[in-house]
Amino acid sequence: MSLVFRPKHIFGETFLSLRRNFLMGFTAITTVAITLFIVGVFSIIVFDIQSVLNSIENQVEVAVYLKDNISDDLKAYIEEEIKEWPEIEEVVFISKDQALERFKTQYEGSDILKEIQGNPLPASFEIRLKDPQKIEQVALRFVDKDGGNIEGVDEVIYGRNYVRKLFSITAVTGTIALLIIIILVLATIVLIFNTIRLSIHARRKEIEVMKLVGATNWYIRAPFLFEGSFEGFVGGGIAVLLLYFLNRFLLIKGETALVETMRIKNLALLGSNNVIIFIYLAIMVVGILIGLLSSGFALRRYLRV
């Protein structure tokens, strides 16, 4: 069996090196912990922002107001047509009487109710979509070839300008968030790589001596790789611990406020999809991989592989 696969040699050299080069190891672990902690915090914030925007998107509806003289057959025909469209999540018919009752409830106690004579409110269909991005596509189906509304439909309202701005904001925010996360991860890799590289550079004489006495590259490399992955593991663990306490005492309060005020359920900490568990695991895995890869690349110069 090659020397590189002897655990006693690897563990012994690793922890001896960490003890001899305590300051360098401490710097590398601190760097990993701080940078991954920042990435974790930002990931939670970005996920929650996207959840808020998606929740607002899902509240977008098409309101189709019908003419008062529409026949029951034509109303039933339009309703069946709407239900056949693949984009439709739900369609609800609101009669004139239901619309009036809803209006009275909304403006209960207001003087405006005294001005209403009879029932001036129209019947309507309220349409929710599976994909809110297709709202204009659905709304245009109520327009005839002359640019007016189809027979029986008086008006179609879906907040055209509002919807376009909302979708633009969602798209831009998603792109910016993705770019920032990529930049943060790249900055983390560069920062950790340089820290470990400096640590290995400070020990170049030690590596040269080992080569002079005939040690193989893998014999020299293995303890450094294990040391790098160990520093990444410890740094990632500290980052997770810091993130846990930040979540428990600060971020979770912000999410609780979002749930109570906006009824948003799909959040990083309070959601049922265990996003925070994936973030914790990702931090640990990224920490170990960055430590391992950084050590490997930094060693290449001194081993002349």
PDB file of C-alpha atoms in Angstrom:
ATOM      1  CA  MET A   1       0.000   0.000   0.000  1.00  0.00           C
ATOM      2  CA  SER A   2       1.336   3.423  -0.897  1.00  0.00           C
ATOM      3  CA  LEU A   3       2.296   5.771   1.885  1.00  0.00           C
ATOM      4  CA  VAL A   4      -0.308   8.239   0.753  1.00  0.00           C
ATOM      5  CA  PHE A   5      -3.142   6.014   1.866  1.00  0.00           C
ATOM      6  CA  ARG A   6      -1.939   5.595   5.451  1.00  0.00           C
ATOM      7  CA  PRO A   7      -4.423   7.532   7.609  1.00  0.00           C
ATOM      8  CA  LYS A   8      -2.010   7.751  10.534  1.00  0.00           C
ATOM      9  CA  HIS A   9       0.541   9.559   8.363  1.00  0.00           C
ATOM     10  CA  ILE A  10      -2.067  11.929   6.880  1.00  0.00           C
ATOM     11  CA  PHE A  11      -3.769  12.801  10.164  1.00  0.00           C
ATOM     12  CA  GLY A  12      -0.490  13.077  12.030  1.00  0.00           C
ATOM     13  CA  GLU A  13       1.095  15.409   9.466  1.00  0.00           C
ATOM     14  CA  THR A  14      -2.066  17.471   9.173  1.00  0.00           C
ATOM     15  CA  PHE A  15      -2.520  18.204  12.850  1.00  0.00           C
ATOM     16  CA  LEU A  16       1.218  18.654  13.391  1.00  0.00           C
ATOM     17  CA  SER A  17       1.173  21.216  10.586  1.00  0.00           C
ATOM     18  CA  LEU A  18      -1.865  22.971  12.037  1.00  0.00           C
ATOM     19  CA  ARG A  19      -0.118  23.212  15.405  1.00  0.00           C
ATOM     20  CA  ARG A  20       3.136  24.506  13.914  1.00  0.00           C
ATOM     21  CA  ASN A  21       1.385  26.953  11.605  1.00  0.00           C
ATOM     22  CA  PHE A  22      -1.433  27.938  13.905  1.00  0.00           C
ATOM     23  CA  LEU A  23      -1.652  31.549  12.699  1.00  0.00           C
ATOM     24  CA  MET A  24      -1.874  30.569   9.021  1.00  0.00           C
ATOM     25  CA  GLY A  25      -4.465  27.897   9.748  1.00  0.00           C
ATOM     26  CA  PHE A  26      -6.470  30.271  11.912  1.00  0.00           C
ATOM     27  CA  THR A  27      -6.411  32.883   9.118  1.00  0.00           C
ATOM     28  CA  ALA A  28      -7.602  30.345   6.524  1.00  0.00           C
ATOM     29  CA  ILE A  29     -10.418  29.052   8.761  1.00  0.00           C
ATOM     30  CA  THR A  30     -11.516  32.601   9.644  1.00  0.00           C
ATOM     31  CA  THR A  31     -11.517  33.580   5.966  1.00  0.00           C
ATOM     32  CA  VAL A  32     -13.626  30.558   5.029  1.00  0.00           C
ATOM     33  CA  ALA A  33     -16.054  31.193   7.902  1.00  0.00           C
ATOM     34  CA  ILE A  34     -16.593  34.889   7.193  1.00  0.00           C
ATOM     35  CA  THR A  35     -16.947  34.587   3.421  1.00  0.00           C
ATOM     36  CA  LEU A  36     -19.302  31.586   3.559  1.00  0.00           C
ATOM     37  CA  PHE A  37     -21.338  33.280   6.300  1.00  0.00           C
ATOM     38  CA  ILE A  38     -21.832  36.301   4.011  1.00  0.00           C
ATOM     39  CA  VAL A  39     -22.803  34.023   1.102  1.00  0.00           C
ATOM     40  CA  GLY A  40     -25.300  32.217   3.382  1.00  0.00           C
ATOM     41  CA  VAL A  41     -26.926  35.429   4.633  1.00  0.00           C
ATOM     42  CA  PHE A  42     -27.222  36.787   1.125  1.00  0.00           C
ATOM     43  CA  SER A  43     -28.684  33.501  -0.165  1.00  0.00           C
ATOM     44  CA  ILE A  44     -31.470  33.659   2.461  1.00  0.00           C
ATOM     45  CA  ILE A  45     -32.246  37.297   1.665  1.00  0.00           C
ATOM     46  CA  VAL A  46     -32.302  36.659  -2.096  1.00  0.00           C
ATOM     47  CA  PHE A  47     -34.565  33.616  -1.689  1.00  0.00           C
ATOM     48  CA  ASP A  48     -37.024  35.598   0.441  1.00  0.00           C
ATOM     49  CA  ILE A  49     -37.073  38.530  -1.998  1.00  0.00           C
ATOM     50  CA  GLN A  50     -37.845  36.126  -4.849  1.00  0.00           C
ATOM     51  CA  SER A  51     -40.604  34.512  -2.753  1.00  0.00           C
ATOM     52  CA  VAL A  52     -42.208  37.919  -2.122  1.00  0.00           C
ATOM     53  CA  LEU A  53     -42.094  38.798  -5.830  1.00  0.00           C
ATOM     54  CA  ASN A  54     -43.462  35.382  -6.835  1.00  0.00           C
ATOM     55  CA  SER A  55     -46.270  35.745  -4.298  1.00  0.00           C
ATOM     56  CA  ILE A  56     -47.231  39.120  -5.775  1.00  0.00           C
ATOM     57  CA  GLU A  57     -47.120  37.601  -9.267  1.00  0.00           C
ATOM     58  CA  ASN A  58     -49.448  34.790  -8.228  1.00  0.00           C
ATOM     59  CA  GLN A  59     -52.017  37.323  -7.022  1.00  0.00           C
ATOM     60  CA  VAL A  60     -52.378  38.701 -10.552  1.00  0.00           C
ATOM     61  CA  GLU A  61     -55.843  37.960 -11.992  1.00  0.00           C
ATOM     62  CA  VAL A  62     -57.873  38.696 -15.098  1.00  0.00           C
ATOM     63  CA  ALA A  63     -61.293  40.234 -14.422  1.00  0.00           C
ATOM     64  CA  VAL A  64     -63.753  39.804 -17.326  1.00  0.00           C
ATOM     65  CA  TYR A  65     -66.857  42.008 -16.900  1.00  0.00           C
ATOM     66  CA  LEU A  66     -69.976  40.880 -18.771  1.00  0.00           C
ATOM     67  CA  LYS A  67     -72.675  42.964 -20.382  1.00  0.00           C
ATOM     68  CA  ASP A  68     -75.974  43.133 -18.476  1.00  0.00           C
ATOM     69  CA  ASN A  69     -77.970  41.815 -21.438  1.00  0.00           C
ATOM     70  CA  ILE A  70     -75.801  38.711 -21.961  1.00  0.00           C
ATOM     71  CA  SER A  71     -77.855  35.533 -22.343  1.00  0.00           C
ATOM     72  CA  ASP A  72     -77.404  32.568 -20.033  1.00  0.00           C
ATOM     73  CA  ASP A  73     -76.363  30.385 -22.976  1.00  0.00           C
ATOM     74  CA  LEU A  74     -73.650  32.827 -24.065  1.00  0.00           C
ATOM     75  CA  LYS A  75     -72.396  33.214 -20.477  1.00  0.00           C
ATOM     76  CA  ALA A  76     -72.217  29.423 -20.093  1.00  0.00           C
ATOM     77  CA  TYR A  77     -70.439  29.125 -23.466  1.00  0.00           C
ATOM     78  CA  ILE A  78     -67.764  31.702 -22.493  1.00  0.00           C
ATOM     79  CA  GLU A  79     -67.235  30.009 -19.111  1.00  0.00           C
ATOM     80  CA  GLU A  80     -66.759  26.600 -20.715  1.00  0.00           C
ATOM     81  CA  GLU A  81     -64.325  28.070 -23.246  1.00  0.00           C
ATOM     82  CA  ILE A  82     -62.255  29.661 -20.468  1.00  0.00           C
ATOM     83  CA  LYS A  83     -62.107  26.388 -18.535  1.00  0.00           C
ATOM     84  CA  GLU A  84     -60.761  24.615 -21.625  1.00  0.00           C
ATOM     85  CA  TRP A  85     -57.698  26.891 -21.894  1.00  0.00           C
ATOM     86  CA  PRO A  86     -54.539  25.162 -20.575  1.00  0.00           C
ATOM     87  CA  GLU A  87     -53.241  28.321 -18.845  1.00  0.00           C
ATOM     88  CA  ILE A  88     -56.214  28.516 -16.467  1.00  0.00           C
ATOM     89  CA  GLU A  89     -55.804  27.577 -12.797  1.00  0.00           C
ATOM     90  CA  GLU A  90     -59.280  28.635 -11.672  1.00  0.00           C
ATOM     91  CA  VAL A  91     -62.255  30.592 -13.024  1.00  0.00           C
ATOM     92  CA  VAL A  92     -64.966  31.939 -10.700  1.00  0.00           C
ATOM     93  CA  PHE A  93     -68.242  33.491 -11.842  1.00  0.00           C
ATOM     94  CA  ILE A  94     -69.389  36.478  -9.766  1.00  0.00           C
ATOM     95  CA  SER A  95     -73.046  37.373 -10.350  1.00  0.00           C
ATOM     96  CA  LYS A  96     -74.398  40.922 -10.142  1.00  0.00           C
ATOM     97  CA  ASP A  97     -75.891  40.196  -6.704  1.00  0.00           C
ATOM     98  CA  GLN A  98     -72.633  38.719  -5.420  1.00  0.00           C
ATOM     99  CA  ALA A  99     -70.706  41.715  -6.755  1.00  0.00           C
ATOM    100  CA  LEU A 100     -73.073  44.085  -4.936  1.00  0.00           C
ATOM    101  CA  GLU A 101     -72.782  42.171  -1.655  1.00  0.00           C
ATOM    102  CA  ARG A 102     -68.990  42.214  -1.939  1.00  0.00           C
ATOM    103  CA  PHE A 103     -69.042  45.964  -2.620  1.00  0.00           C
ATOM    104  CA  LYS A 104     -71.262  46.608   0.417  1.00  0.00           C
ATOM    105  CA  THR A 105     -68.933  44.583   2.608  1.00  0.00           C
ATOM    106  CA  GLN A 106     -65.865  46.449   1.367  1.00  0.00           C
ATOM    107  CA  TYR A 107     -67.444  49.899   1.842  1.00  0.00           C
ATOM    108  CA  GLU A 108     -69.523  49.160   4.917  1.00  0.00           C
ATOM    109  CA  GLY A 109     -70.263  52.383   6.808  1.00  0.00           C
ATOM    110  CA  SER A 110     -69.187  54.584   3.873  1.00  0.00           C
ATOM    111  CA  ASP A 111     -71.405  57.365   2.489  1.00  0.00           C
ATOM    112  CA  ILE A 112     -70.823  56.009  -1.021  1.00  0.00           C
ATOM    113  CA  LEU A 113     -73.368  53.223  -0.350  1.00  0.00           C
ATOM    114  CA  LYS A 114     -76.116  55.862   0.039  1.00  0.00           C
ATOM    115  CA  GLU A 115     -75.506  57.009  -3.528  1.00  0.00           C
ATOM    116  CA  ILE A 116     -76.081  53.594  -5.069  1.00  0.00           C
ATOM    117  CA  GLN A 117     -79.496  53.047  -6.647  1.00  0.00           C
ATOM    118  CA  GLY A 118     -80.370  49.497  -7.694  1.00  0.00           C
ATOM    119  CA  ASN A 119     -77.430  47.355  -8.752  1.00  0.00           C
ATOM    120  CA  PRO A 120     -75.067  49.065 -11.233  1.00  0.00           C
ATOM    121  CA  LEU A 121     -72.335  46.418 -10.848  1.00  0.00           C
ATOM    122  CA  PRO A 122     -71.759  43.914 -13.688  1.00  0.00           C
ATOM    123  CA  ALA A 123     -71.404  40.145 -13.461  1.00  0.00           C
ATOM    124  CA  SER A 124     -67.856  38.942 -14.102  1.00  0.00           C
ATOM    125  CA  PHE A 125     -65.420  36.073 -14.363  1.00  0.00           C
ATOM    126  CA  GLU A 126     -62.357  36.158 -12.100  1.00  0.00           C
ATOM    127  CA  ILE A 127     -59.543  34.135 -13.682  1.00  0.00           C
ATOM    128  CA  ARG A 128     -56.399  32.873 -11.956  1.00  0.00           C
ATOM    129  CA  LEU A 129     -53.574  31.500 -14.076  1.00  0.00           C
ATOM    130  CA  LYS A 130     -51.114  28.664 -13.599  1.00  0.00           C
ATOM    131  CA  ASP A 131     -48.377  30.897 -15.023  1.00  0.00           C
ATOM    132  CA  PRO A 132     -48.972  34.638 -14.376  1.00  0.00           C
ATOM    133  CA  GLN A 133     -46.480  35.478 -17.147  1.00  0.00           C
ATOM    134  CA  LYS A 134     -49.168  34.458 -19.687  1.00  0.00           C
ATOM    135  CA  ILE A 135     -51.757  36.934 -18.464  1.00  0.00           C
ATOM    136  CA  GLU A 136     -51.611  39.147 -21.570  1.00  0.00           C
ATOM    137  CA  GLN A 137     -51.903  36.096 -23.819  1.00  0.00           C
ATOM    138  CA  VAL A 138     -55.131  35.107 -22.019  1.00  0.00           C
ATOM    139  CA  ALA A 139     -56.520  38.650 -21.914  1.00  0.00           C
ATOM    140  CA  LEU A 140     -56.092  39.030 -25.692  1.00  0.00           C
ATOM    141  CA  ARG A 141     -58.461  36.096 -26.275  1.00  0.00           C
ATOM    142  CA  PHE A 142     -61.332  38.347 -25.257  1.00  0.00           C
ATOM    143  CA  VAL A 143     -60.480  40.781 -28.073  1.00  0.00           C
ATOM    144  CA  ASP A 144     -62.086  40.298 -31.488  1.00  0.00           C
ATOM    145  CA  LYS A 145     -60.459  40.915 -34.877  1.00  0.00           C
ATOM    146  CA  ASP A 146     -61.634  44.544 -34.914  1.00  0.00           C
ATOM    147  CA  GLY A 147     -59.912  45.326 -31.614  1.00  0.00           C
ATOM    148  CA  GLY A 148     -63.094  45.364 -29.532  1.00  0.00           C
ATOM    149  CA  ASN A 149     -64.292  42.867 -26.953  1.00  0.00           C
ATOM    150  CA  ILE A 150     -65.927  39.602 -28.021  1.00  0.00           C
ATOM    151  CA  GLU A 151     -69.710  39.303 -27.860  1.00  0.00           C
ATOM    152  CA  GLY A 152     -71.094  39.430 -24.311  1.00  0.00           C
ATOM    153  CA  VAL A 153     -67.914  40.918 -22.772  1.00  0.00           C
ATOM    154  CA  ASP A 154     -67.970  44.557 -21.682  1.00  0.00           C
ATOM    155  CA  GLU A 155     -64.479  45.035 -20.280  1.00  0.00           C
ATOM    156  CA  VAL A 156     -61.323  43.057 -19.465  1.00  0.00           C
ATOM    157  CA  ILE A 157     -59.091  44.343 -16.649  1.00  0.00           C
ATOM    158  CA  TYR A 158     -55.773  42.899 -15.541  1.00  0.00           C
ATOM    159  CA  GLY A 159     -53.613  45.949 -14.774  1.00  0.00           C
ATOM    160  CA  ARG A 160     -51.655  45.823 -18.018  1.00  0.00           C
ATOM    161  CA  ASN A 161     -49.021  48.441 -17.134  1.00  0.00           C
ATOM    162  CA  TYR A 162     -48.767  47.232 -13.536  1.00  0.00           C
ATOM    163  CA  VAL A 163     -48.281  43.635 -14.655  1.00  0.00           C
ATOM    164  CA  ARG A 164     -45.594  44.556 -17.180  1.00  0.00           C
ATOM    165  CA  LYS A 165     -43.663  46.554 -14.560  1.00  0.00           C
ATOM    166  CA  LEU A 166     -44.031  43.746 -12.026  1.00  0.00           C
ATOM    167  CA  PHE A 167     -42.684  41.117 -14.425  1.00  0.00           C
ATOM    168  CA  SER A 168     -39.813  43.434 -15.423  1.00  0.00           C
ATOM    169  CA  ILE A 169     -38.898  43.976 -11.771  1.00  0.00           C
ATOM    170  CA  THR A 170     -39.045  40.221 -11.127  1.00  0.00           C
ATOM    171  CA  ALA A 171     -36.805  39.435 -14.102  1.00  0.00           C
ATOM    172  CA  VAL A 172     -34.253  42.167 -13.301  1.00  0.00           C
ATOM    173  CA  THR A 173     -34.163  41.247  -9.610  1.00  0.00           C
ATOM    174  CA  GLY A 174     -33.633  37.572 -10.417  1.00  0.00           C
ATOM    175  CA  THR A 175     -30.787  38.376 -12.818  1.00  0.00           C
ATOM    176  CA  ILE A 176     -29.090  40.763 -10.381  1.00  0.00           C
ATOM    177  CA  ALA A 177     -29.421  38.255  -7.524  1.00  0.00           C
ATOM    178  CA  LEU A 178     -27.899  35.485  -9.639  1.00  0.00           C
ATOM    179  CA  LEU A 179     -24.983  37.708 -10.681  1.00  0.00           C
ATOM    180  CA  ILE A 180     -24.316  38.823  -7.098  1.00  0.00           C
ATOM    181  CA  ILE A 181     -24.310  35.227  -5.839  1.00  0.00           C
ATOM    182  CA  ILE A 182     -21.910  34.202  -8.633  1.00  0.00           C
ATOM    183  CA  ILE A 183     -19.617  37.156  -7.828  1.00  0.00           C
ATOM    184  CA  LEU A 184     -19.728  36.346  -4.105  1.00  0.00           C
ATOM    185  CA  VAL A 185     -18.882  32.690  -4.699  1.00  0.00           C
ATOM    186  CA  LEU A 186     -16.026  33.604  -7.074  1.00  0.00           C
ATOM    187  CA  ALA A 187     -14.702  36.170  -4.584  1.00  0.00           C
ATOM    188  CA  THR A 188     -14.921  33.523  -1.863  1.00  0.00           C
ATOM    189  CA  ILE A 189     -12.961  31.034  -3.973  1.00  0.00           C
ATOM    190  CA  VAL A 190     -10.255  33.594  -4.815  1.00  0.00           C
ATOM    191  CA  LEU A 191      -9.985  34.800  -1.209  1.00  0.00           C
ATOM    192  CA  ILE A 192      -9.738  31.316   0.274  1.00  0.00           C
ATOM    193  CA  PHE A 193      -7.395  30.146  -2.490  1.00  0.00           C
ATOM    194  CA  ASN A 194      -4.988  33.028  -1.831  1.00  0.00           C
ATOM    195  CA  THR A 195      -5.086  32.441   1.916  1.00  0.00           C
ATOM    196  CA  ILE A 196      -4.249  28.748   1.561  1.00  0.00           C
ATOM    197  CA  ARG A 197      -1.695  29.504  -1.144  1.00  0.00           C
ATOM    198  CA  LEU A 198       0.109  31.890   1.202  1.00  0.00           C
ATOM    199  CA  SER A 199       0.009  29.224   3.906  1.00  0.00           C
ATOM    200  CA  ILE A 200       1.625  26.682   1.574  1.00  0.00           C
ATOM    201  CA  HIS A 201       4.100  29.272   0.259  1.00  0.00           C
ATOM    202  CA  ALA A 202       5.296  29.874   3.815  1.00  0.00           C
ATOM    203  CA  ARG A 203       6.051  26.146   4.057  1.00  0.00           C
ATOM    204  CA  ARG A 204       7.795  25.771   0.682  1.00  0.00           C
ATOM    205  CA  LYS A 205      11.120  24.925   2.351  1.00  0.00           C
ATOM    206  CA  GLU A 206       9.440  22.053   4.141  1.00  0.00           C
ATOM    207  CA  ILE A 207       8.140  20.753   0.809  1.00  0.00           C
ATOM    208  CA  GLU A 208      11.557  21.099  -0.844  1.00  0.00           C
ATOM    209  CA  VAL A 209      13.192  19.110   1.958  1.00  0.00           C
ATOM    210  CA  MET A 210      10.605  16.345   1.636  1.00  0.00           C
ATOM    211  CA  LYS A 211      11.282  16.101  -2.093  1.00  0.00           C
ATOM    212  CA  LEU A 212      15.029  15.991  -1.521  1.00  0.00           C
ATOM    213  CA  VAL A 213      14.672  12.977   0.772  1.00  0.00           C
ATOM    214  CA  GLY A 214      12.710  11.138  -1.934  1.00  0.00           C
ATOM    215  CA  ALA A 215       9.091  11.594  -0.891  1.00  0.00           C
ATOM    216  CA  THR A 216       6.615  11.105  -3.722  1.00  0.00           C
ATOM    217  CA  ASN A 217       4.336  13.959  -4.804  1.00  0.00           C
ATOM    218  CA  TRP A 218       1.260  12.228  -3.436  1.00  0.00           C
ATOM    219  CA  TYR A 219       3.032  11.516  -0.152  1.00  0.00           C
ATOM    220  CA  ILE A 220       3.661  15.266   0.190  1.00  0.00           C
ATOM    221  CA  ARG A 221       0.322  16.319  -1.267  1.00  0.00           C
ATOM    222  CA  ALA A 222      -2.056  14.186   0.826  1.00  0.00           C
ATOM    223  CA  PRO A 223      -1.582  15.934   4.211  1.00  0.00           C
ATOM    224  CA  PHE A 224      -1.911  19.359   2.543  1.00  0.00           C
ATOM    225  CA  LEU A 225      -5.131  18.314   0.792  1.00  0.00           C
ATOM    226  CA  PHE A 226      -6.540  16.947   4.014  1.00  0.00           C
ATOM    227  CA  GLU A 227      -5.471  20.084   5.847  1.00  0.00           C
ATOM    228  CA  GLY A 228      -7.174  22.295   3.240  1.00  0.00           C
ATOM    229  CA  SER A 229     -10.404  20.273   3.382  1.00  0.00           C
ATOM    230  CA  PHE A 230     -10.242  20.248   7.199  1.00  0.00           C
ATOM    231  CA  GLU A 231      -9.883  24.045   7.284  1.00  0.00           C
ATOM    232  CA  GLY A 232     -12.783  24.319   4.836  1.00  0.00           C
ATOM    233  CA  PHE A 233     -14.865  21.969   6.998  1.00  0.00           C
ATOM    234  CA  VAL A 234     -14.174  23.876  10.218  1.00  0.00           C
ATOM    235  CA  GLY A 235     -14.686  27.255   8.517  1.00  0.00           C
ATOM    236  CA  GLY A 236     -17.944  26.034   6.971  1.00  0.00           C
ATOM    237  CA  GLY A 237     -19.083  24.710  10.355  1.00  0.00           C
ATOM    238  CA  ILE A 238     -18.401  28.072  12.009  1.00  0.00           C
ATOM    239  CA  ALA A 239     -20.268  29.831   9.184  1.00  0.00           C
ATOM    240  CA  VAL A 240     -23.281  27.527   9.681  1.00  0.00           C
ATOM    241  CA  LEU A 241     -23.192  28.138  13.436  1.00  0.00           C
ATOM    242  CA  LEU A 242     -23.073  31.930  12.983  1.00  0.00           C
ATOM    243  CA  LEU A 243     -25.850  31.732  10.408  1.00  0.00           C
ATOM    244  CA  TYR A 244     -27.988  29.603  12.744  1.00  0.00           C
ATOM    245  CA  PHE A 245     -27.805  32.164  15.550  1.00  0.00           C
ATOM    246  CA  LEU A 246     -28.402  35.061  13.145  1.00  0.00           C
ATOM    247  CA  ASN A 247     -31.457  33.253  11.778  1.00  0.00           C
ATOM    248  CA  ARG A 248     -32.806  32.412  15.205  1.00  0.00           C
ATOM    249  CA  PHE A 249     -32.485  35.875  16.700  1.00  0.00           C
ATOM    250  CA  LEU A 250     -32.878  38.216  13.727  1.00  0.00           C
ATOM    251  CA  LEU A 251     -33.820  36.891  10.279  1.00  0.00           C
ATOM    252  CA  ILE A 252     -36.663  34.697  11.524  1.00  0.00           C
ATOM    253  CA  LYS A 253     -38.339  37.788  12.995  1.00  0.00           C
ATOM    254  CA  GLY A 254     -38.290  39.415   9.578  1.00  0.00           C
ATOM    255  CA  GLU A 255     -39.815  36.314   7.978  1.00  0.00           C
ATOM    256  CA  THR A 256     -42.500  36.143  10.680  1.00  0.00           C
ATOM    257  CA  ALA A 257     -43.477  39.702   9.776  1.00  0.00           C
ATOM    258  CA  LEU A 258     -43.719  38.722   6.085  1.00  0.00           C
ATOM    259  CA  VAL A 259     -45.953  35.754   6.923  1.00  0.00           C
ATOM    260  CA  GLU A 260     -48.270  37.860   9.094  1.00  0.00           C
ATOM    261  CA  THR A 261     -48.547  40.845   6.749  1.00  0.00           C
ATOM    262  CA  MET A 262     -48.317  39.293   3.263  1.00  0.00           C
ATOM    263  CA  ARG A 263     -49.307  35.664   3.965  1.00  0.00           C
ATOM    264  CA  ILE A 264     -46.173  34.425   2.204  1.00  0.00           C
ATOM    265  CA  LYS A 265     -45.462  30.788   3.030  1.00  0.00           C
ATOM    266  CA  ASN A 266     -42.511  29.814   0.834  1.00  0.00           C
ATOM    267  CA  LEU A 267     -39.683  31.425   2.810  1.00  0.00           C
ATOM    268  CA  ALA A 268     -36.158  30.179   3.502  1.00  0.00           C
ATOM    269  CA  LEU A 269     -36.563  29.712   7.271  1.00  0.00           C
ATOM    270  CA  LEU A 270     -40.300  29.351   7.835  1.00  0.00           C
ATOM    271  CA  GLY A 271     -41.173  27.527   4.601  1.00  0.00           C
ATOM    272  CA  SER A 272     -41.922  23.825   4.453  1.00  0.00           C
ATOM    273  CA  ASN A 273     -39.347  23.129   1.708  1.00  0.00           C
ATOM    274  CA  ASN A 274     -36.303  23.001   4.031  1.00  0.00           C
ATOM    275  CA  VAL A 275     -34.367  25.610   2.019  1.00  0.00           C
ATOM    276  CA  ILE A 276     -32.265  26.533   5.039  1.00  0.00           C
ATOM    277  CA  ILE A 277     -31.140  22.908   5.419  1.00  0.00           C
ATOM    278  CA  PHE A 278     -29.917  22.931   1.799  1.00  0.00           C
ATOM    279  CA  ILE A 279     -28.094  26.229   2.450  1.00  0.00           C
ATOM    280  CA  TYR A 280     -26.379  24.763   5.524  1.00  0.00           C
ATOM    281  CA  LEU A 281     -25.340  21.635   3.591  1.00  0.00           C
ATOM    282  CA  ALA A 282     -24.173  23.725   0.610  1.00  0.00           C
ATOM    283  CA  ILE A 283     -21.982  25.860   2.887  1.00  0.00           C
ATOM    284  CA  MET A 284     -20.329  22.753   4.345  1.00  0.00           C
ATOM    285  CA  VAL A 285     -19.798  21.112   0.950  1.00  0.00           C
ATOM    286  CA  VAL A 286     -18.503  24.321  -0.667  1.00  0.00           C
ATOM    287  CA  GLY A 287     -16.171  24.933   2.286  1.00  0.00           C
ATOM    288  CA  ILE A 288     -14.637  21.443   2.024  1.00  0.00           C
ATOM    289  CA  LEU A 289     -14.366  21.563  -1.787  1.00  0.00           C
ATOM    290  CA  ILE A 290     -12.805  25.021  -1.851  1.00  0.00           C
ATOM    291  CA  GLY A 291     -10.276  24.031   0.809  1.00  0.00           C
ATOM    292  CA  LEU A 292      -9.438  20.825  -1.055  1.00  0.00           C
ATOM    293  CA  LEU A 293      -9.165  22.396  -4.517  1.00  0.00           C
ATOM    294  CA  SER A 294      -7.289  25.469  -3.290  1.00  0.00           C
ATOM    295  CA  SER A 295      -4.680  23.270  -1.635  1.00  0.00           C
ATOM    296  CA  GLY A 296      -4.373  21.144  -4.775  1.00  0.00           C
ATOM    297  CA  PHE A 297      -3.848  24.098  -7.107  1.00  0.00           C
ATOM    298  CA  ALA A 298      -1.512  25.900  -4.722  1.00  0.00           C
ATOM    299  CA  LEU A 299       0.699  22.795  -4.406  1.00  0.00           C
ATOM    300  CA  ARG A 300       1.159  22.348  -8.150  1.00  0.00           C
ATOM    301  CA  ARG A 301       3.778  25.094  -8.312  1.00  0.00           C
ATOM    302  CA  TYR A 302       5.955  23.505  -5.670  1.00  0.00           C
ATOM    303  CA  LEU A 303       5.535  19.909  -6.755  1.00  0.00           C
ATOM    304  CA  ARG A 304       6.028  20.728 -10.471  1.00  0.00           C
ATOM    305  CA  VAL A 305       3.444  18.114 -11.494  1.00  0.00           C
TER     306      VAL A 305
END
